[in-house]
Amino acid sequence: MKKPVVIVGSGLAGVTVARELRKLDADKPVVIVSADDGGFYSKPSLSNALAAGKSPAQLLLTPRETLAMQLKAEIRPHARVTQLLPAERAIEIAGGRTPRLAPAGRIEYEQLVLALGAQPIRLPIEGDGAAGVLAVNNLADYAAFRARLEGKRRVAILGAGLIGCEFANDLRLAGFAVDVFDIAPQPLGRLLPPVTAAFFRQKLAAAGVCFHFVAGVVRIERDGETFRLTDNGGGGHAADIVLSAVGLKPETALARAAGLAVNRGIVTARSLATSDPRIFALGDCAEIEGMVLPFVMPIMAAARALAKTLAGTPTDVAYPAMPVVVKTPACPTAVCPPPAGSAGAWREEATADGVKALFEDAAGRPLGFALAGSPAAERQALGEQMPAWL
Amino acid sequence: MTKYVCIVCGWVYDEAAGDPGHGIAPGTKWEDVPAAWSCPDCGVAKADFEMVAV
């Protein structure tokens, strides 16, 4: 029998590769190896599910059995890949006594796709409460978070980046008291220039989000059912739940151990091939032509290109400029970062309703933008004017 | 009027509302939305939308 395309990871990247491949090739055998139960859910929806009135169970869009049928793929749930064996064109899967774990074994592949995702970064924090800090990186984490929220009132969020701000807005809309801490002086520090950030901050603050900037949490202690947080200025804060959202680290351990080229992420060319021509990588684990882009649109673009390659037509990924939408209803926001290393400067135009910021080169050509408030509606039209990323 | 949901991000195409920001007038039936149109939030293709009962 023909060996399958083996996809490790059943998140958006892995599932989309399989879905796009099926549009081009109905018969090629596909095996998807999943660390969780292998159903498909919308990860971007985790940070706005409260306002949308959705329970964790309702977020599961396609249960595993249905997904397997739709994709004509074998999905192996609760399987932990322990080793990649490029020389033997095989991977090894952990066994275990837990019945939920797939049996130990090896799977040989024709081509291997690494769609391993990323892991939440954990900050070093002192105190006996540090182990109680939650992070949400998948549907199971989210279900646990929602269960903990029952009957609670005060949530502390570590990190005022995209995910931290989205969760903060969502929790406020559901009536929780929300404190957000960040060592940076502004929200969305890596994405927004200062005037835009100030507008964003004011809108979220008006919605009731309590920001603490230039304030890293250094110590967390348990105080009965609650937590006592200490920031780097010595300030004390109380919370019932602490959620960490300080960023993601590409999952590279398997690739590194197998001798594949790894930098920040698993290194790939525009073909999405790693340093082994039969192994491909995409999504949050991959560094494609030097770019790590853990967002939906780049993943879809990469998955479409890779599906063509797997179906027999070698195809390089092309990235148009892809604006990122920040799902904060208190302040509609869209950001299209300028290509890394671009020379230029931000020009910010503020009105009562929002801020439109353009990143322009010396000749005044826009290379990127940040829009907060009513200008956010211009994101699509502006996005089409931006230079392609790849 | 029928609604269609993006299977990736949950964005909803409402035929009554259309997608005026991208040249789809309010009242445009799903079958009349061009195949090249994509989800304004996440970029998935029209083919990756599913009808939702409302």
Short mmCIF file of C-alpha atoms in Angstrom, two decimals:
data_model
loop_
_atom_site.label_atom_id
_atom_site.label_comp_id
_atom_site.label_asym_id
_atom_site.label_seq_id
_atom_site.Cartn_x
_atom_site.Cartn_y
_atom_site.Cartn_z
CA MET A 1 0.00 0.00 0.00
CA LYS A 2 1.10 3.55 -0.69
CA LYS A 3 2.49 5.31 2.34
CA PRO A 4 0.43 8.21 3.64
CA VAL A 5 1.00 11.88 4.02
CA VAL A 6 1.36 12.14 7.80
CA ILE A 7 0.29 15.42 9.40
CA VAL A 8 1.36 15.99 12.99
CA GLY A 9 -1.07 18.41 14.58
CA SER A 10 -4.83 18.86 14.18
CA GLY A 11 -5.05 22.62 14.67
CA LEU A 12 -5.97 25.05 11.92
CA ALA A 13 -2.71 24.44 10.04
CA GLY A 14 -2.87 20.64 10.01
CA VAL A 15 -6.58 20.37 9.28
CA THR A 16 -6.44 22.99 6.53
CA VAL A 17 -3.61 21.20 4.75
CA ALA A 18 -5.73 18.04 4.75
CA ARG A 19 -8.84 19.90 3.62
CA GLU A 20 -7.04 21.69 0.78
CA LEU A 21 -5.27 18.47 -0.26
CA ARG A 22 -8.63 16.72 -0.54
CA LYS A 23 -9.83 19.35 -2.98
CA LEU A 24 -6.93 18.39 -5.25
CA ASP A 25 -6.57 14.67 -4.58
CA ALA A 26 -9.45 12.56 -3.34
CA ASP A 27 -7.49 9.38 -2.75
CA LYS A 28 -4.03 10.07 -1.34
CA PRO A 29 -3.92 8.44 2.11
CA VAL A 30 -3.70 10.96 4.94
CA VAL A 31 -3.04 10.31 8.63
CA ILE A 32 -3.46 13.13 11.16
CA VAL A 33 -1.76 12.63 14.51
CA SER A 34 -3.31 14.73 17.25
CA ALA A 35 -2.20 15.38 20.83
CA ASP A 36 -5.78 16.20 21.81
CA ASP A 37 -9.04 14.56 20.85
CA GLY A 38 -8.73 15.51 17.21
CA GLY A 39 -11.93 17.51 16.78
CA PHE A 40 -11.84 20.86 14.99
CA TYR A 41 -12.60 24.14 16.73
CA SER A 42 -11.97 27.79 15.95
CA LYS A 43 -9.02 28.85 18.04
CA PRO A 44 -9.57 32.58 17.38
CA SER A 45 -13.03 32.18 18.95
CA LEU A 46 -11.59 31.20 22.34
CA SER A 47 -10.94 34.84 23.19
CA ASN A 48 -14.42 36.11 22.34
CA ALA A 49 -16.61 33.17 23.30
CA LEU A 50 -18.11 34.71 26.45
CA ALA A 51 -19.54 37.70 24.60
CA ALA A 52 -20.68 35.38 21.81
CA GLY A 53 -22.54 33.35 24.42
CA LYS A 54 -20.71 30.13 23.56
CA SER A 55 -19.82 27.34 25.95
CA PRO A 56 -16.61 25.37 25.37
CA ALA A 57 -18.69 22.45 24.07
CA GLN A 58 -20.36 24.72 21.52
CA LEU A 59 -16.95 25.86 20.25
CA LEU A 60 -16.23 22.39 18.89
CA LEU A 61 -17.21 22.90 15.27
CA THR A 62 -16.52 19.41 13.94
CA PRO A 63 -16.15 16.32 16.12
CA ARG A 64 -13.32 13.95 15.22
CA GLU A 65 -15.46 11.26 13.60
CA THR A 66 -17.15 13.77 11.31
CA LEU A 67 -13.86 15.47 10.50
CA ALA A 68 -12.23 12.13 9.62
CA MET A 69 -15.10 11.38 7.27
CA GLN A 70 -15.03 14.84 5.65
CA LEU A 71 -11.28 14.70 5.13
CA LYS A 72 -11.16 10.99 4.29
CA ALA A 73 -8.29 10.85 6.76
CA GLU A 74 -7.35 8.63 9.64
CA ILE A 75 -7.17 10.77 12.78
CA ARG A 76 -5.21 9.39 15.71
CA PRO A 77 -6.32 11.22 18.86
CA HIS A 78 -4.40 11.57 22.14
CA ALA A 79 -1.21 10.53 20.40
CA ARG A 80 2.10 11.97 21.47
CA VAL A 81 4.85 11.91 18.85
CA THR A 82 8.10 11.04 20.60
CA GLN A 83 10.50 11.01 17.70
CA LEU A 84 10.92 11.90 14.06
CA LEU A 85 13.08 9.45 12.12
CA PRO A 86 13.88 11.24 8.85
CA ALA A 87 16.33 8.59 7.64
CA GLU A 88 13.63 5.93 7.94
CA ARG A 89 10.80 8.23 6.83
CA ALA A 90 8.86 7.38 9.95
CA ILE A 91 7.63 8.86 13.20
CA GLU A 92 7.24 7.16 16.56
CA ILE A 93 4.21 7.54 18.77
CA ALA A 94 4.16 7.10 22.54
CA GLY A 95 2.25 4.29 24.10
CA GLY A 96 1.16 4.23 27.67
CA ARG A 97 -1.17 2.66 30.13
CA THR A 98 -3.66 5.46 29.88
CA PRO A 99 -6.42 4.14 27.64
CA ARG A 100 -6.77 7.59 26.09
CA LEU A 101 -3.30 7.36 24.62
CA ALA A 102 -2.90 5.83 21.20
CA PRO A 103 -0.93 2.60 21.25
CA ALA A 104 2.79 2.84 20.81
CA GLY A 105 4.02 2.41 17.33
CA ARG A 106 5.54 3.88 14.29
CA ILE A 107 4.00 5.35 11.20
CA GLU A 108 5.91 5.48 7.94
CA TYR A 109 5.26 8.43 5.71
CA GLU A 110 5.58 9.41 2.09
CA GLN A 111 5.70 13.06 3.18
CA LEU A 112 5.55 14.48 6.68
CA VAL A 113 3.85 17.76 7.65
CA LEU A 114 4.75 19.38 10.95
CA ALA A 115 1.85 21.51 12.16
CA LEU A 116 2.88 21.38 15.80
CA GLY A 117 1.74 24.82 16.91
CA ALA A 118 3.30 26.79 19.73
CA GLN A 119 3.40 26.63 23.50
CA PRO A 120 2.55 29.46 25.88
CA ILE A 121 5.59 31.22 27.30
CA ARG A 122 5.63 31.00 31.11
CA LEU A 123 7.23 33.88 32.97
CA PRO A 124 9.39 33.10 35.95
CA ILE A 125 7.20 34.08 38.91
CA GLU A 126 7.90 33.44 42.58
CA GLY A 127 5.46 32.29 45.21
CA ASP A 128 3.23 29.32 45.96
CA GLY A 129 0.49 30.67 43.70
CA ALA A 130 2.63 30.66 40.54
CA ALA A 131 1.67 27.06 39.77
CA GLY A 132 -1.99 28.10 39.75
CA VAL A 133 -1.55 30.49 36.82
CA LEU A 134 -3.61 29.37 33.83
CA ALA A 135 -2.82 29.68 30.14
CA VAL A 136 -5.23 29.03 27.29
CA ASN A 137 -3.73 27.51 24.16
CA ASN A 138 -6.39 25.02 23.09
CA LEU A 139 -10.01 24.10 23.63
CA ALA A 140 -9.27 21.83 26.60
CA ASP A 141 -7.35 24.65 28.34
CA TYR A 142 -10.26 26.94 27.60
CA ALA A 143 -12.81 24.52 29.05
CA ALA A 144 -10.71 24.34 32.23
CA PHE A 145 -10.50 28.14 32.36
CA ARG A 146 -14.26 28.52 31.98
CA ALA A 147 -14.87 25.93 34.71
CA ARG A 148 -12.62 27.93 37.04
CA LEU A 149 -14.46 31.15 36.26
CA GLU A 150 -17.71 29.77 37.71
CA GLY A 151 -18.71 31.85 40.71
CA LYS A 152 -15.57 34.03 40.49
CA ARG A 153 -15.34 37.77 39.98
CA ARG A 154 -11.79 39.09 39.63
CA VAL A 155 -9.45 38.01 36.84
CA ALA A 156 -5.83 39.13 36.52
CA ILE A 157 -4.30 38.84 33.06
CA LEU A 158 -0.54 38.80 32.58
CA GLY A 159 0.30 40.40 29.25
CA ALA A 160 -1.43 43.24 27.35
CA GLY A 161 -0.77 41.81 23.90
CA LEU A 162 -3.34 40.67 21.38
CA ILE A 163 -4.64 37.67 23.29
CA GLY A 164 -4.47 39.36 26.70
CA CYS A 165 -6.48 42.35 25.46
CA GLU A 166 -9.04 40.18 23.66
CA PHE A 167 -9.60 38.11 26.80
CA ALA A 168 -9.76 41.27 28.91
CA ASN A 169 -12.49 42.76 26.73
CA ASP A 170 -14.43 39.49 26.60
CA LEU A 171 -14.28 39.00 30.37
CA ARG A 172 -15.41 42.59 30.99
CA LEU A 173 -18.39 42.08 28.69
CA ALA A 174 -19.29 39.06 30.81
CA GLY A 175 -19.14 41.18 33.97
CA PHE A 176 -15.80 40.17 35.48
CA ALA A 177 -13.44 42.66 37.12
CA VAL A 178 -10.29 42.59 34.99
CA ASP A 179 -6.74 43.74 35.79
CA VAL A 180 -4.14 43.52 33.01
CA PHE A 181 -0.42 43.71 33.76
CA ASP A 182 2.41 44.33 31.33
CA ILE A 183 6.00 45.42 31.68
CA ALA A 184 5.55 47.50 28.50
CA PRO A 185 4.26 51.09 28.80
CA GLN A 186 1.27 50.46 26.47
CA PRO A 187 -1.08 47.75 25.19
CA LEU A 188 -0.23 45.79 22.02
CA GLY A 189 3.31 47.03 22.41
CA ARG A 190 4.69 45.20 19.39
CA LEU A 191 1.88 46.22 17.08
CA LEU A 192 0.64 49.74 17.77
CA PRO A 193 2.46 53.08 17.56
CA PRO A 194 1.95 55.32 20.63
CA VAL A 195 -1.03 57.54 19.69
CA THR A 196 -2.99 54.55 18.39
CA ALA A 197 -2.10 52.60 21.55
CA ALA A 198 -3.26 55.47 23.76
CA PHE A 199 -6.64 55.55 22.00
CA PHE A 200 -6.97 51.76 22.32
CA ARG A 201 -6.03 51.91 25.99
CA GLN A 202 -8.55 54.65 26.71
CA LYS A 203 -11.38 52.74 24.99
CA LEU A 204 -10.68 49.53 26.87
CA ALA A 205 -10.28 51.44 30.13
CA ALA A 206 -13.65 53.11 29.47
CA ALA A 207 -15.09 49.61 29.08
CA GLY A 208 -13.78 48.86 32.56
CA VAL A 209 -10.46 47.10 31.91
CA CYS A 210 -7.96 48.14 34.58
CA PHE A 211 -4.48 48.34 33.02
CA HIS A 212 -1.22 48.29 34.97
CA PHE A 213 1.67 49.24 32.69
CA VAL A 214 5.39 49.04 33.37
CA ALA A 215 4.21 46.54 35.95
CA GLY A 216 5.41 42.97 35.73
CA VAL A 217 3.96 40.50 38.20
CA VAL A 218 6.91 39.00 40.06
CA ARG A 219 5.24 37.09 42.87
CA ILE A 220 1.92 35.28 43.31
CA GLU A 221 0.80 33.82 46.61
CA ARG A 222 -2.24 31.79 47.47
CA ASP A 223 -4.59 33.41 49.92
CA GLY A 224 -7.24 30.80 50.63
CA GLU A 225 -9.32 30.54 47.48
CA THR A 226 -7.77 33.65 45.94
CA PHE A 227 -4.39 34.93 44.79
CA ARG A 228 -2.28 37.81 46.00
CA LEU A 229 -0.13 39.33 43.23
CA THR A 230 2.90 41.53 43.75
CA ASP A 231 4.19 43.69 40.91
CA ASN A 232 7.76 44.82 40.32
CA GLY A 233 7.02 48.16 42.00
CA GLY A 234 5.92 46.42 45.16
CA GLY A 235 2.20 47.01 44.54
CA GLY A 236 -0.25 44.34 45.72
CA HIS A 237 -3.34 43.14 43.85
CA ALA A 238 -5.97 40.49 44.56
CA ALA A 239 -7.45 38.10 42.00
CA ASP A 240 -9.56 34.94 41.93
CA ILE A 241 -8.04 33.71 38.67
CA VAL A 242 -4.72 34.51 37.02
CA LEU A 243 -4.43 34.06 33.25
CA SER A 244 -1.06 34.28 31.54
CA ALA A 245 -1.05 35.60 27.96
CA VAL A 246 2.52 36.73 27.46
CA GLY A 247 3.14 35.09 24.11
CA LEU A 248 3.82 31.84 22.33
CA LYS A 249 6.97 29.90 21.60
CA PRO A 250 7.05 27.78 18.42
CA GLU A 251 7.10 24.05 19.17
CA THR A 252 10.48 23.00 17.83
CA ALA A 253 11.76 20.24 20.14
CA LEU A 254 10.93 17.27 17.87
CA ALA A 255 12.42 18.96 14.81
CA ARG A 256 15.57 19.96 16.68
CA ALA A 257 16.06 16.45 18.06
CA ALA A 258 15.70 15.04 14.54
CA GLY A 259 18.44 17.36 13.28
CA LEU A 260 16.21 19.63 11.21
CA ALA A 261 17.24 23.28 10.88
CA VAL A 262 15.61 25.30 13.67
CA ASN A 263 15.92 28.98 14.45
CA ARG A 264 13.03 30.75 16.24
CA GLY A 265 10.75 28.23 14.55
CA ILE A 266 11.31 25.22 12.32
CA VAL A 267 13.12 26.72 9.35
CA THR A 268 11.45 26.34 5.95
CA ALA A 269 11.92 27.75 2.47
CA ARG A 270 9.07 29.27 0.50
CA SER A 271 8.23 25.73 -0.58
CA LEU A 272 7.52 25.06 3.11
CA ALA A 273 10.10 22.26 2.98
CA THR A 274 12.33 22.01 6.02
CA SER A 275 15.99 21.07 5.71
CA ASP A 276 14.67 17.57 4.87
CA PRO A 277 12.90 17.70 1.48
CA ARG A 278 10.24 15.19 2.56
CA ILE A 279 9.36 17.08 5.74
CA PHE A 280 7.31 20.28 5.63
CA ALA A 281 6.30 22.72 8.33
CA LEU A 282 3.68 25.46 8.60
CA GLY A 283 1.66 27.38 11.14
CA ASP A 284 2.78 28.56 14.55
CA CYS A 285 5.73 26.12 14.70
CA ALA A 286 7.30 27.28 11.44
CA GLU A 287 9.67 30.03 10.45
CA ILE A 288 8.96 30.54 6.77
CA GLU A 289 11.61 32.60 4.98
CA GLY A 290 12.51 34.15 8.34
CA MET A 291 8.93 34.95 9.33
CA VAL A 292 7.00 33.49 12.25
CA LEU A 293 3.38 34.53 11.70
CA PRO A 294 0.99 32.90 14.17
CA PHE A 295 -2.17 34.26 12.54
CA VAL A 296 -5.03 32.73 10.58
CA MET A 297 -4.46 34.23 7.15
CA PRO A 298 -0.79 33.26 6.75
CA ILE A 299 -1.71 29.74 7.87
CA MET A 300 -4.43 29.49 5.21
CA ALA A 301 -2.05 30.78 2.52
CA ALA A 302 0.65 28.30 3.56
CA ALA A 303 -1.80 25.40 3.74
CA ARG A 304 -3.08 26.05 0.21
CA ALA A 305 0.43 26.17 -1.23
CA LEU A 306 1.54 23.07 0.64
CA ALA A 307 -1.55 21.12 -0.47
CA LYS A 308 -0.59 21.79 -4.10
CA THR A 309 2.94 20.61 -3.43
CA LEU A 310 1.70 17.44 -1.73
CA ALA A 311 -0.67 16.82 -4.65
CA GLY A 312 2.27 16.86 -7.04
CA THR A 313 2.63 20.49 -8.15
CA PRO A 314 5.55 22.09 -6.28
CA THR A 315 4.27 25.49 -5.15
CA ASP A 316 5.87 28.31 -3.19
CA VAL A 317 3.80 30.20 -0.65
CA ALA A 318 2.99 33.82 -1.46
CA TYR A 319 2.01 36.23 1.26
CA PRO A 320 0.08 39.36 0.39
CA ALA A 321 -0.02 41.93 3.20
CA MET A 322 -2.37 40.39 5.75
CA PRO A 323 -3.94 42.74 8.29
CA VAL A 324 -4.55 41.27 11.73
CA VAL A 325 -7.88 42.07 13.34
CA VAL A 326 -7.87 42.55 17.10
CA LYS A 327 -11.19 41.24 18.42
CA THR A 328 -11.82 43.93 21.01
CA PRO A 329 -15.39 45.22 20.57
CA ALA A 330 -14.61 48.18 22.88
CA CYS A 331 -12.17 49.39 20.22
CA PRO A 332 -12.26 47.82 16.75
CA THR A 333 -8.62 47.54 15.74
CA ALA A 334 -6.66 46.25 12.75
CA VAL A 335 -2.92 46.14 12.28
CA CYS A 336 -0.81 45.47 9.23
CA PRO A 337 2.79 45.50 10.44
CA PRO A 338 5.38 46.81 8.00
CA PRO A 339 7.70 44.08 6.67
CA ALA A 340 10.46 43.31 9.19
CA GLY A 341 13.42 45.64 8.88
CA SER A 342 11.54 48.26 6.84
CA ALA A 343 12.97 51.75 7.09
CA GLY A 344 10.38 54.42 7.72
CA ALA A 345 8.30 56.13 10.34
CA TRP A 346 4.78 56.14 11.71
CA ARG A 347 2.45 59.03 10.92
CA GLU A 348 -0.60 59.00 13.17
CA GLU A 349 -3.81 60.95 12.50
CA ALA A 350 -6.13 61.11 15.49
CA THR A 351 -9.77 62.17 15.49
CA ALA A 352 -12.43 61.87 18.16
CA ASP A 353 -13.53 58.54 16.67
CA GLY A 354 -10.19 56.85 16.29
CA VAL A 355 -6.67 56.85 14.99
CA LYS A 356 -5.32 56.03 11.55
CA ALA A 357 -1.60 55.37 11.58
CA LEU A 358 0.48 54.74 8.47
CA PHE A 359 4.03 53.49 8.45
CA GLU A 360 5.68 55.27 5.54
CA ASP A 361 9.06 55.02 3.87
CA ALA A 362 11.21 58.06 3.03
CA ALA A 363 9.23 58.67 -0.18
CA GLY A 364 5.93 58.66 1.72
CA ARG A 365 4.81 55.24 0.45
CA PRO A 366 2.78 53.33 3.06
CA LEU A 367 4.32 50.00 4.11
CA GLY A 368 2.02 49.16 7.00
CA PHE A 369 -0.77 50.54 9.14
CA ALA A 370 -2.55 50.47 12.45
CA LEU A 371 -6.21 51.45 12.71
CA ALA A 372 -8.18 51.90 15.93
CA GLY A 373 -11.81 52.94 16.30
CA SER A 374 -13.86 53.86 13.23
CA PRO A 375 -10.86 53.89 10.82
CA ALA A 376 -10.62 50.11 11.40
CA ALA A 377 -13.32 49.74 8.75
CA GLU A 378 -10.73 50.76 6.14
CA ARG A 379 -8.55 47.74 6.79
CA GLN A 380 -9.41 45.74 3.70
CA ALA A 381 -9.07 48.64 1.27
CA LEU A 382 -5.80 49.77 2.85
CA GLY A 383 -4.49 46.21 3.05
CA GLU A 384 -4.71 45.90 -0.71
CA GLN A 385 -2.42 48.93 -1.07
CA MET A 386 0.34 47.49 1.10
CA PRO A 387 3.37 45.75 -0.41
CA ALA A 388 3.28 41.94 -0.33
CA TRP A 389 5.22 40.30 2.50
CA LEU A 390 6.54 37.39 0.44
CA MET B 1 -32.47 35.43 3.75
CA THR B 2 -29.92 32.84 4.77
CA LYS B 3 -26.70 33.06 6.77
CA TYR B 4 -23.41 31.30 6.18
CA VAL B 5 -20.67 30.87 8.75
CA CYS B 6 -16.93 30.73 8.19
CA ILE B 7 -15.79 27.34 9.42
CA VAL B 8 -12.45 28.77 10.50
CA CYS B 9 -13.31 31.86 12.48
CA GLY B 10 -17.06 31.91 12.80
CA TRP B 11 -17.58 35.14 10.81
CA VAL B 12 -21.14 35.16 9.50
CA TYR B 13 -22.20 36.16 5.99
CA ASP B 14 -25.74 37.44 6.22
CA GLU B 15 -27.36 37.77 2.82
CA ALA B 16 -29.41 40.68 4.12
CA ALA B 17 -26.27 42.59 5.12
CA GLY B 18 -23.97 41.47 2.32
CA ASP B 19 -20.32 42.55 2.64
CA PRO B 20 -20.37 46.14 1.35
CA GLY B 21 -16.74 46.70 2.37
CA HIS B 22 -15.75 44.23 -0.34
CA GLY B 23 -18.22 45.08 -3.04
CA ILE B 24 -20.98 42.67 -2.03
CA ALA B 25 -24.20 44.69 -1.81
CA PRO B 26 -26.77 44.06 0.91
CA GLY B 27 -29.28 41.48 -0.27
CA THR B 28 -26.75 39.53 -2.39
CA LYS B 29 -27.69 35.84 -2.40
CA TRP B 30 -24.94 33.43 -1.45
CA GLU B 31 -24.89 31.83 -4.88
CA ASP B 32 -24.26 35.27 -6.41
CA VAL B 33 -21.20 35.98 -4.23
CA PRO B 34 -18.17 35.51 -6.51
CA ALA B 35 -16.10 32.37 -5.94
CA ALA B 36 -13.02 34.57 -5.48
CA TRP B 37 -14.58 36.33 -2.49
CA SER B 38 -13.04 35.29 0.82
CA CYS B 39 -13.80 35.67 4.52
CA PRO B 40 -13.02 39.28 5.47
CA ASP B 41 -11.75 38.22 8.88
CA CYS B 42 -9.55 35.23 8.15
CA GLY B 43 -9.27 34.91 4.40
CA VAL B 44 -10.70 31.43 3.90
CA ALA B 45 -12.38 30.73 0.58
CA LYS B 46 -16.10 30.93 -0.08
CA ALA B 47 -16.09 27.14 -0.33
CA ASP B 48 -15.15 26.97 3.34
CA PHE B 49 -18.42 28.49 4.53
CA GLU B 50 -21.35 26.47 5.74
CA MET B 51 -25.01 27.36 5.82
CA VAL B 52 -26.37 28.00 9.30
CA ALA B 53 -29.95 27.59 10.38
CA VAL B 54 -31.26 30.75 12.02
#
